[in-house]
Tab-separated table of C-alpha atoms and ligand atoms in Angstrom:
chain	number	residue	atom	x	y	z
A	1	MET	CA	-0.566	-16.365	0.444
A	2	ARG	CA	2.250	-14.492	-1.266
A	3	ASN	CA	1.029	-10.913	-1.645
A	4	LEU	CA	2.490	-8.158	-3.784
A	5	VAL	CA	1.446	-4.676	-2.638
A	6	THR	CA	2.359	-1.979	-5.159
A	7	GLY	CA	2.439	1.453	-3.563
A	8	GLY	CA	2.982	-0.381	-0.273
A	9	ALA	CA	5.038	2.415	1.298
A	10	GLY	CA	2.161	4.856	0.836
A	11	PHE	CA	-0.738	5.764	3.072
A	12	LEU	CA	-3.256	3.011	2.225
A	13	GLY	CA	-0.643	0.452	1.135
A	14	SER	CA	1.224	0.525	4.446
A	15	HIS	CA	-1.990	0.005	6.447
A	16	LEU	CA	-2.888	-2.900	4.173
A	17	ILE	CA	0.567	-4.433	4.705
A	18	ASP	CA	0.111	-4.184	8.485
A	19	LYS	CA	-3.128	-6.136	8.266
A	20	LEU	CA	-1.672	-8.821	5.968
A	21	LEU	CA	1.476	-9.333	8.039
A	22	ASN	CA	-0.515	-9.379	11.257
A	23	VAL	CA	-2.236	-12.532	10.007
A	24	SER	CA	1.150	-13.993	8.942
A	25	GLU	CA	0.751	-13.703	5.188
A	26	GLU	CA	3.836	-13.092	3.025
A	27	VAL	CA	4.168	-9.587	1.617
A	28	ILE	CA	6.374	-8.050	-1.040
A	29	CYS	CA	6.128	-4.260	-0.879
A	30	LEU	CA	6.974	-2.545	-4.157
A	31	ASP	CA	7.308	1.243	-4.323
A	32	ASN	CA	9.264	4.015	-6.034
A	33	TYR	CA	8.863	6.331	-2.987
A	34	PHE	CA	7.281	9.139	-5.009
A	35	THR	CA	4.756	9.853	-2.245
A	36	GLY	CA	5.464	6.855	-0.017
A	37	ARG	CA	7.975	6.637	2.821
A	38	LYS	CA	10.170	3.872	4.158
A	39	THR	CA	9.186	4.888	7.696
A	40	ASN	CA	5.652	3.637	6.958
A	41	ILE	CA	6.921	0.081	6.633
A	42	ALA	CA	10.191	0.314	8.608
A	43	LYS	CA	8.854	-1.772	11.484
A	44	TRP	CA	8.545	-4.793	9.168
A	45	LEU	CA	12.139	-4.744	7.918
A	46	GLY	CA	13.738	-7.931	9.200
A	47	ASN	CA	10.406	-9.792	9.402
A	48	LYS	CA	10.776	-13.121	7.584
A	49	ASN	CA	7.445	-12.674	5.789
A	50	PHE	CA	8.314	-9.205	4.469
A	51	GLU	CA	10.352	-8.061	1.464
A	52	LEU	CA	10.893	-4.586	0.050
A	53	ILE	CA	11.570	-3.770	-3.601
A	54	ARG	CA	12.334	-0.315	-4.991
A	55	HIS	CA	10.732	-0.368	-8.414
A	56	ASP	CA	8.648	1.824	-10.683
A	57	VAL	CA	5.511	0.082	-11.963
A	58	ILE	CA	5.851	1.701	-15.382
A	59	ASN	CA	8.549	-0.968	-15.935
A	60	PRO	CA	7.678	-4.688	-16.065
A	61	ILE	CA	8.775	-6.978	-13.251
A	62	GLN	CA	8.794	-10.773	-12.834
A	63	LEU	CA	7.745	-12.143	-9.455
A	64	GLU	CA	6.029	-15.260	-8.128
A	65	VAL	CA	2.964	-14.185	-6.174
A	66	ASP	CA	-0.623	-15.306	-5.539
A	67	ARG	CA	-2.249	-11.935	-5.009
A	68	ILE	CA	-1.496	-8.474	-6.340
A	69	TRP	CA	-2.846	-5.394	-4.589
A	70	HIS	CA	-2.189	-2.692	-7.168
A	71	LEU	CA	-2.202	0.626	-5.333
A	72	ALA	CA	0.820	2.372	-6.855
A	73	CYS	CA	-0.242	5.840	-8.010
A	74	PRO	CA	-0.118	9.243	-6.322
A	75	ALA	CA	-3.594	10.018	-4.943
A	76	SER	CA	-3.396	13.673	-3.914
A	77	PRO	CA	-4.276	16.208	-6.639
A	78	VAL	CA	-1.152	18.225	-5.722
A	79	HIS	CA	1.124	15.252	-6.330
A	80	TYR	CA	-0.619	13.662	-9.312
A	81	GLN	CA	-0.738	17.053	-11.052
A	82	SER	CA	2.953	17.788	-10.401
A	83	ASN	CA	3.897	15.507	-13.318
A	84	PRO	CA	0.645	14.627	-15.078
A	85	ILE	CA	2.301	12.714	-17.914
A	86	LYS	CA	3.994	10.473	-15.378
A	87	THR	CA	0.622	9.992	-13.638
A	88	SER	CA	-0.937	8.811	-16.906
A	89	LYS	CA	2.019	6.472	-17.493
A	90	THR	CA	1.735	5.093	-13.959
A	91	SER	CA	-1.988	4.463	-14.422
A	92	PHE	CA	-1.800	2.875	-17.848
A	93	LEU	CA	1.624	1.197	-17.991
A	94	GLY	CA	1.626	0.359	-14.293
A	95	THR	CA	-1.737	-1.385	-14.473
A	96	TYR	CA	-0.829	-3.031	-17.797
A	97	ASN	CA	2.366	-4.426	-16.262
A	98	MET	CA	0.590	-5.671	-13.148
A	99	LEU	CA	-2.193	-7.299	-15.174
A	100	GLY	CA	0.468	-8.944	-17.347
A	101	LEU	CA	2.161	-10.282	-14.231
A	102	ALA	CA	-1.185	-11.493	-12.819
A	103	ARG	CA	-1.892	-13.304	-16.068
A	104	ARG	CA	1.555	-14.942	-16.232
A	105	VAL	CA	1.517	-16.274	-12.674
A	106	ASN	CA	-2.263	-16.785	-12.347
A	107	ALA	CA	-2.547	-14.301	-9.518
A	108	ARG	CA	-5.687	-12.510	-8.420
A	109	ILE	CA	-5.301	-8.745	-8.810
A	110	LEU	CA	-7.132	-5.983	-6.954
A	111	PHE	CA	-6.956	-2.575	-8.606
A	112	ALA	CA	-7.310	0.570	-6.478
A	113	SER	CA	-9.598	2.675	-8.607
A	114	THR	CA	-11.331	5.793	-7.403
A	115	SER	CA	-14.531	7.800	-7.113
A	116	GLU	CA	-12.767	10.158	-9.555
A	117	VAL	CA	-13.978	7.898	-12.373
A	118	TYR	CA	-17.355	9.600	-11.748
A	119	GLY	CA	-15.744	13.022	-12.341
A	120	ASP	CA	-17.963	15.963	-11.340
A	121	PRO	CA	-21.076	13.799	-10.974
A	122	GLU	CA	-24.461	14.820	-12.353
A	123	ILE	CA	-26.228	12.227	-10.230
A	124	HIS	CA	-25.951	12.079	-6.496
A	125	PRO	CA	-25.117	9.897	-4.618
A	126	GLN	CA	-23.097	7.741	-7.012
A	127	PRO	CA	-23.903	4.053	-7.723
A	128	GLU	CA	-21.437	1.827	-9.568
A	129	GLU	CA	-23.672	1.914	-12.669
A	130	TYR	CA	-23.143	5.668	-13.114
A	131	LYS	CA	-20.782	6.176	-16.049
A	132	GLY	CA	-19.400	9.488	-14.882
A	133	SER	CA	-18.784	13.002	-16.095
A	134	VAL	CA	-15.051	13.459	-16.562
A	135	ASN	CA	-13.342	16.287	-18.435
A	136	PRO	CA	-10.862	14.411	-20.664
A	137	ILE	CA	-8.534	17.405	-21.113
A	138	GLY	CA	-8.540	19.129	-17.729
A	139	ILE	CA	-5.893	19.245	-15.003
A	140	ARG	CA	-7.443	16.267	-13.186
A	141	SER	CA	-7.792	14.103	-16.276
A	142	CYS	CA	-4.331	12.487	-15.978
A	143	TYR	CA	-5.647	10.836	-12.833
A	144	ASP	CA	-9.366	10.458	-13.660
A	145	GLU	CA	-8.860	9.207	-17.199
A	146	GLY	CA	-5.808	7.244	-16.067
A	147	LYS	CA	-7.966	5.319	-13.605
A	148	ARG	CA	-10.719	4.891	-16.205
A	149	ILE	CA	-8.388	3.350	-18.803
A	150	ALA	CA	-6.866	1.206	-16.055
A	151	GLU	CA	-10.342	-0.106	-15.141
A	152	SER	CA	-10.966	-0.728	-18.825
A	153	LEU	CA	-7.722	-2.743	-19.034
A	154	CYS	CA	-8.725	-4.788	-15.984
A	155	PHE	CA	-12.029	-5.775	-17.563
A	156	ASP	CA	-10.410	-6.568	-20.920
A	157	TYR	CA	-7.891	-8.847	-19.187
A	158	GLN	CA	-10.809	-10.497	-17.442
A	159	ARG	CA	-12.762	-10.951	-20.689
A	160	MET	CA	-9.801	-11.972	-22.893
A	161	HIS	CA	-7.635	-13.930	-20.463
A	162	GLN	CA	-9.977	-14.742	-17.548
A	163	THR	CA	-7.623	-12.845	-15.252
A	164	GLU	CA	-9.079	-12.761	-11.748
A	165	ILE	CA	-9.686	-9.055	-11.240
A	166	ARG	CA	-11.149	-7.103	-8.340
A	167	VAL	CA	-11.863	-3.409	-8.950
A	168	ALA	CA	-12.444	-1.172	-5.909
A	169	ARG	CA	-13.651	2.404	-6.385
A	170	ILE	CA	-12.212	4.103	-3.330
A	171	PHE	CA	-13.820	7.302	-2.014
A	172	ASN	CA	-11.916	9.960	-0.011
A	173	THR	CA	-10.018	8.194	2.748
A	174	TYR	CA	-8.054	9.752	5.610
A	175	GLY	CA	-6.137	8.698	8.694
A	176	PRO	CA	-2.723	8.357	10.307
A	177	ARG	CA	0.313	8.191	7.939
A	178	MET	CA	-0.921	10.766	5.470
A	179	ILE	CA	2.109	12.956	4.849
A	180	PRO	CA	1.865	16.493	6.301
A	181	ASN	CA	2.381	18.062	2.841
A	182	ASP	CA	0.125	15.526	1.103
A	183	GLY	CA	-2.177	18.344	-0.010
A	184	ARG	CA	-5.469	16.516	0.550
A	185	VAL	CA	-8.081	18.325	2.549
A	186	VAL	CA	-8.094	16.409	5.849
A	187	SER	CA	-4.320	16.489	6.321
A	188	ASN	CA	-4.116	20.118	5.139
A	189	PHE	CA	-6.756	21.340	7.594
A	190	ILE	CA	-5.338	19.380	10.539
A	191	VAL	CA	-1.761	20.537	9.905
A	192	GLN	CA	-2.933	24.140	9.410
A	193	ALA	CA	-5.029	24.060	12.585
A	194	LEU	CA	-2.241	22.496	14.680
A	195	THR	CA	0.322	25.057	13.491
A	196	ASN	CA	-2.067	28.049	13.676
A	197	GLN	CA	-1.778	28.663	9.927
A	198	PRO	CA	-4.830	29.869	7.973
A	199	ILE	CA	-7.284	27.105	6.994
A	200	THR	CA	-7.352	27.171	3.187
A	201	ILE	CA	-10.863	26.530	1.853
A	202	TYR	CA	-10.943	26.338	-1.934
A	203	GLY	CA	-14.091	27.925	-3.371
A	204	ASP	CA	-16.873	28.781	-0.901
A	205	GLY	CA	-16.592	25.439	0.913
A	206	SER	CA	-20.050	24.264	-0.145
A	207	GLN	CA	-18.612	21.352	-2.167
A	208	THR	CA	-19.057	18.010	-0.426
A	209	ARG	CA	-16.979	14.911	0.178
A	210	SER	CA	-17.692	11.691	2.129
A	211	PHE	CA	-14.756	10.693	4.307
A	212	CYS	CA	-13.814	7.112	5.118
A	213	TYR	CA	-11.419	6.166	7.909
A	214	VAL	CA	-8.426	4.153	6.731
A	215	ASP	CA	-9.137	1.042	8.861
A	216	ASP	CA	-12.622	0.717	7.392
A	217	LEU	CA	-11.331	1.239	3.870
A	218	VAL	CA	-8.592	-1.381	4.121
A	219	ASN	CA	-11.067	-3.886	5.602
A	220	GLY	CA	-13.252	-3.226	2.564
A	221	LEU	CA	-10.367	-3.922	0.175
A	222	ILE	CA	-9.577	-7.180	1.974
A	223	SER	CA	-13.239	-8.253	1.876
A	224	LEU	CA	-13.393	-7.553	-1.853
A	225	MET	CA	-10.156	-9.442	-2.551
A	226	ASN	CA	-11.430	-12.458	-0.579
A	227	SER	CA	-14.846	-12.445	-2.262
A	228	SER	CA	-15.988	-13.787	-5.601
A	229	GLU	CA	-17.100	-10.295	-6.726
A	230	ILE	CA	-15.070	-8.624	-9.449
A	231	GLY	CA	-16.539	-5.140	-9.045
A	232	PRO	CA	-16.405	-2.324	-9.734
A	233	MET	CA	-17.328	-1.867	-6.089
A	234	ASN	CA	-17.706	1.458	-4.273
A	235	ILE	CA	-15.755	1.391	-1.015
A	236	GLY	CA	-16.231	4.492	1.094
A	237	ASN	CA	-18.212	6.104	3.872
A	238	PRO	CA	-21.518	7.631	2.755
A	239	SER	CA	-21.571	10.294	5.528
A	240	GLU	CA	-21.354	13.498	3.513
A	241	PHE	CA	-19.941	16.833	4.723
A	242	THR	CA	-19.325	20.191	3.102
A	243	ILE	CA	-15.695	21.265	3.133
A	244	LYS	CA	-16.693	24.221	5.324
A	245	GLU	CA	-18.273	21.828	7.848
A	246	LEU	CA	-15.088	19.768	7.845
A	247	ALA	CA	-13.011	22.885	8.560
A	248	GLU	CA	-15.286	23.859	11.436
A	249	ILE	CA	-15.227	20.356	12.973
A	250	ILE	CA	-11.420	20.240	12.821
A	251	LEU	CA	-11.030	23.768	14.226
A	252	LYS	CA	-13.307	22.901	17.138
A	253	LYS	CA	-11.566	19.600	17.879
A	254	ILE	CA	-8.129	21.213	17.892
A	255	ASN	CA	-9.316	24.396	19.610
A	256	SER	CA	-7.106	26.296	17.178
A	257	ASN	CA	-6.697	30.033	16.597
A	258	SER	CA	-6.449	29.513	12.818
A	259	LYS	CA	-8.676	31.717	10.678
A	260	ILE	CA	-10.448	30.409	7.587
A	261	ILE	CA	-9.327	31.946	4.270
A	262	TYR	CA	-11.000	31.351	0.914
A	263	LEU	CA	-8.910	30.586	-2.183
A	264	PRO	CA	-10.062	29.939	-5.775
A	265	LEU	CA	-11.679	26.582	-6.474
A	266	PRO	CA	-9.321	24.533	-8.701
A	267	GLN	CA	-10.503	23.623	-12.210
A	268	ASP	CA	-12.915	20.658	-12.426
A	269	ASP	CA	-13.076	20.244	-8.635
A	270	PRO	CA	-16.117	17.961	-8.137
A	271	LEU	CA	-18.949	19.783	-6.359
A	272	GLN	CA	-20.388	16.725	-4.626
A	273	ARG	CA	-19.403	13.183	-3.875
A	274	LYS	CA	-21.041	10.420	-1.874
A	275	PRO	CA	-20.979	6.683	-2.526
A	276	ILE	CA	-23.908	4.309	-2.649
A	277	ILE	CA	-22.463	1.269	-0.888
A	278	ASP	CA	-25.404	-1.133	-1.148
A	279	LYS	CA	-23.348	-3.539	-3.258
A	280	ALA	CA	-20.525	-3.732	-0.719
A	281	LYS	CA	-23.066	-4.195	2.078
A	282	ASP	CA	-24.965	-6.937	0.239
A	283	LYS	CA	-22.104	-8.817	-1.404
A	284	LEU	CA	-19.265	-8.304	1.057
A	285	ASP	CA	-21.185	-7.701	4.260
A	286	TRP	CA	-18.935	-4.643	4.579
A	287	PHE	CA	-19.812	-1.196	5.816
A	288	PRO	CA	-17.766	1.535	7.516
A	289	LYS	CA	-17.790	1.534	11.305
A	290	VAL	CA	-15.653	4.536	12.289
A	291	ASN	CA	-17.439	7.888	12.280
A	292	LEU	CA	-15.755	11.157	11.334
A	293	GLU	CA	-15.419	12.379	14.933
A	294	VAL	CA	-13.497	9.283	16.050
A	295	GLY	CA	-11.464	9.019	12.844
A	296	LEU	CA	-10.448	12.666	13.071
A	297	GLU	CA	-9.374	12.268	16.704
A	298	ASN	CA	-7.033	9.401	15.746
A	299	THR	CA	-5.697	11.408	12.815
A	300	ILE	CA	-5.200	14.578	14.863
A	301	ASN	CA	-3.332	12.594	17.544
A	302	TYR	CA	-1.083	11.163	14.829
A	303	PHE	CA	-0.246	14.593	13.429
A	304	LYS	CA	0.383	15.958	16.938
A	305	LYS	CA	3.094	13.307	17.290
A	306	VAL	CA	4.760	13.792	13.888
A	307	LEU	CA	4.699	17.579	13.560
B	401	NAD	P1	-0.198	7.573	-1.567
B	401	NAD	O1	0.264	8.650	-2.464
B	401	NAD	O2	0.036	7.709	-0.098
B	401	NAD	O3	0.396	6.170	-1.990
B	401	NAD	C1	0.719	5.833	-3.302
B	401	NAD	C2	1.974	5.001	-3.271
B	401	NAD	O4	2.318	4.619	-4.601
B	401	NAD	C3	3.180	5.781	-2.730
B	401	NAD	O5	3.889	4.974	-1.826
B	401	NAD	C4	3.999	6.084	-3.967
B	401	NAD	O6	5.370	6.273	-3.698
B	401	NAD	C5	3.692	4.875	-4.834
B	401	NAD	N1	3.881	5.118	-6.264
B	401	NAD	C6	3.389	6.148	-7.004
B	401	NAD	N2	3.743	6.015	-8.288
B	401	NAD	C7	4.455	4.852	-8.375
B	401	NAD	C8	5.099	4.179	-9.442
B	401	NAD	N3	5.087	4.674	-10.686
B	401	NAD	N4	5.752	3.021	-9.174
B	401	NAD	C9	5.791	2.526	-7.907
B	401	NAD	N5	5.202	3.126	-6.853
B	401	NAD	C10	4.546	4.288	-7.090
B	401	NAD	O7	-1.754	7.394	-1.871
B	401	NAD	P2	-2.853	6.511	-1.154
B	401	NAD	O8	-3.854	7.422	-0.571
B	401	NAD	O9	-2.214	5.477	-0.294
B	401	NAD	O10	-3.535	5.815	-2.414
B	401	NAD	C11	-3.228	4.483	-2.781
B	401	NAD	C12	-4.065	4.094	-3.993
B	401	NAD	O11	-5.452	4.238	-3.701
B	401	NAD	C13	-3.796	4.949	-5.236
B	401	NAD	O12	-3.844	4.135	-6.374
B	401	NAD	C14	-4.954	5.921	-5.239
B	401	NAD	O13	-5.273	6.359	-6.544
B	401	NAD	C15	-6.076	5.061	-4.661
B	401	NAD	N6	-7.110	5.904	-4.034
B	401	NAD	C16	-6.874	6.514	-2.835
B	401	NAD	C17	-7.854	7.332	-2.281
B	401	NAD	C18	-7.657	8.000	-0.952
B	401	NAD	O14	-8.526	8.789	-0.551
B	401	NAD	N7	-6.607	7.738	-0.214
B	401	NAD	C19	-9.042	7.542	-2.967
B	401	NAD	C20	-9.229	6.932	-4.188
B	401	NAD	C21	-8.253	6.087	-4.716
B	402	UDP	N1	-9.694	21.450	-0.457
B	402	UDP	C1	-9.743	22.655	0.247
B	402	UDP	N2	-8.608	23.062	0.876
B	402	UDP	C2	-7.456	22.360	0.868
B	402	UDP	C3	-7.418	21.121	0.163
B	402	UDP	C4	-8.562	20.712	-0.496
B	402	UDP	O1	-10.779	23.337	0.289
B	402	UDP	O2	-6.483	22.803	1.490
B	402	UDP	C5	-10.923	20.987	-1.121
B	402	UDP	C6	-10.745	20.614	-2.585
B	402	UDP	O3	-10.890	21.767	-3.408
B	402	UDP	C7	-11.858	19.616	-2.776
B	402	UDP	C8	-11.964	18.915	-1.404
B	402	UDP	O4	-11.349	19.810	-0.478
B	402	UDP	O5	-13.071	20.266	-3.042
B	402	UDP	C9	-11.274	17.561	-1.358
B	402	UDP	O6	-9.974	17.740	-1.853
B	402	UDP	P1	-8.872	16.585	-1.817
B	402	UDP	O7	-7.666	17.128	-2.509
B	402	UDP	O8	-8.715	16.082	-0.436
B	402	UDP	O9	-9.512	15.379	-2.637
B	402	UDP	P2	-10.340	15.263	-3.993
B	402	UDP	O10	-10.573	16.613	-4.577
B	402	UDP	O11	-9.486	14.424	-4.868
B	402	UDP	O12	-11.602	14.627	-3.561
């Protein structure tokens, strides 16, 4: 298989590339290095099955591939909000260009969508049938609405051109290779705890998230790509924690002197989030295997090395 991984130098993309190259598939990694790093894929440079292209997905590209894993898009609120117009362009034009490429070369394309399509959900936990509650004009909408229009494009390509799509709705994922200044909660709390900085809880910490370890998540993406399901498919870990609980678990694991401080909750920050993964269990025989304790230990050990 000739695989194209957009966003391949990023957190999830680089783990996916490891798994594909480890089973001797061919991989082209395409990235503009906005939030990705060459160090994430440096060990593959020189491998005959690996190629690296610096490219921005908002521009079209011609390549011969069998499978497209379309992950290119900043995922952390800090980064996707730093240039929201660019985030919208990446979501719409990037996905449009990748679907166009998939159509031209008859490739199967997996799109990395997100639980953010559910917005600040009124029903809990979230099944794939839930249509979501997204503010179309808020500070998160460049990302949330960007992913929604990208999903819409995927399904229109499928209906109009029979493009082979796979749409994964990824829930909060963490693990080694997140960048220290990524801004997402797990990396923030670990870096703060390891450096004895204050732990920054936004709001009162009662909002919830369900955290999936990166290995589990990438296995879920691979299962979806290899299946006959088109999605949308929730891929995530249904174990739900408040943000305050997460802070306390991390503080205890690191035995840190950091104090918790409370900062304002950002606009439109979802109050709860937990996937229903029955579809993935039934159709893909996939479910997450790594619990938060073990996943956090691996992630903490990673940050101890890089800081
Ligand atoms: P990341 O920021 O680490 O990786 C994104 C990668 O895409 C980076 O390497 C970045 O440089 C690249 N990129 C961004 N814009 C680009 C552009 N215009 N052209 C080319 N490359 C570009 O994020 P991640 O956590 O690895 O997320 C990967 C994908 O999964 C994203 O599409 C994200 O929306 C989705 N996702 C992730 C999570 C999560 O918790 N990690 C949750 C839901 C969805
Ligand atoms: N959060 C926090 N402190 C931080 C970073 C994030 O309390 O330093 C909160 C954030 O407000 C949100 C949750 O943690 O309620 C998850 O945030 P993240 O940015 O990781 O992901 P997302 O909001 O996209 O799920």
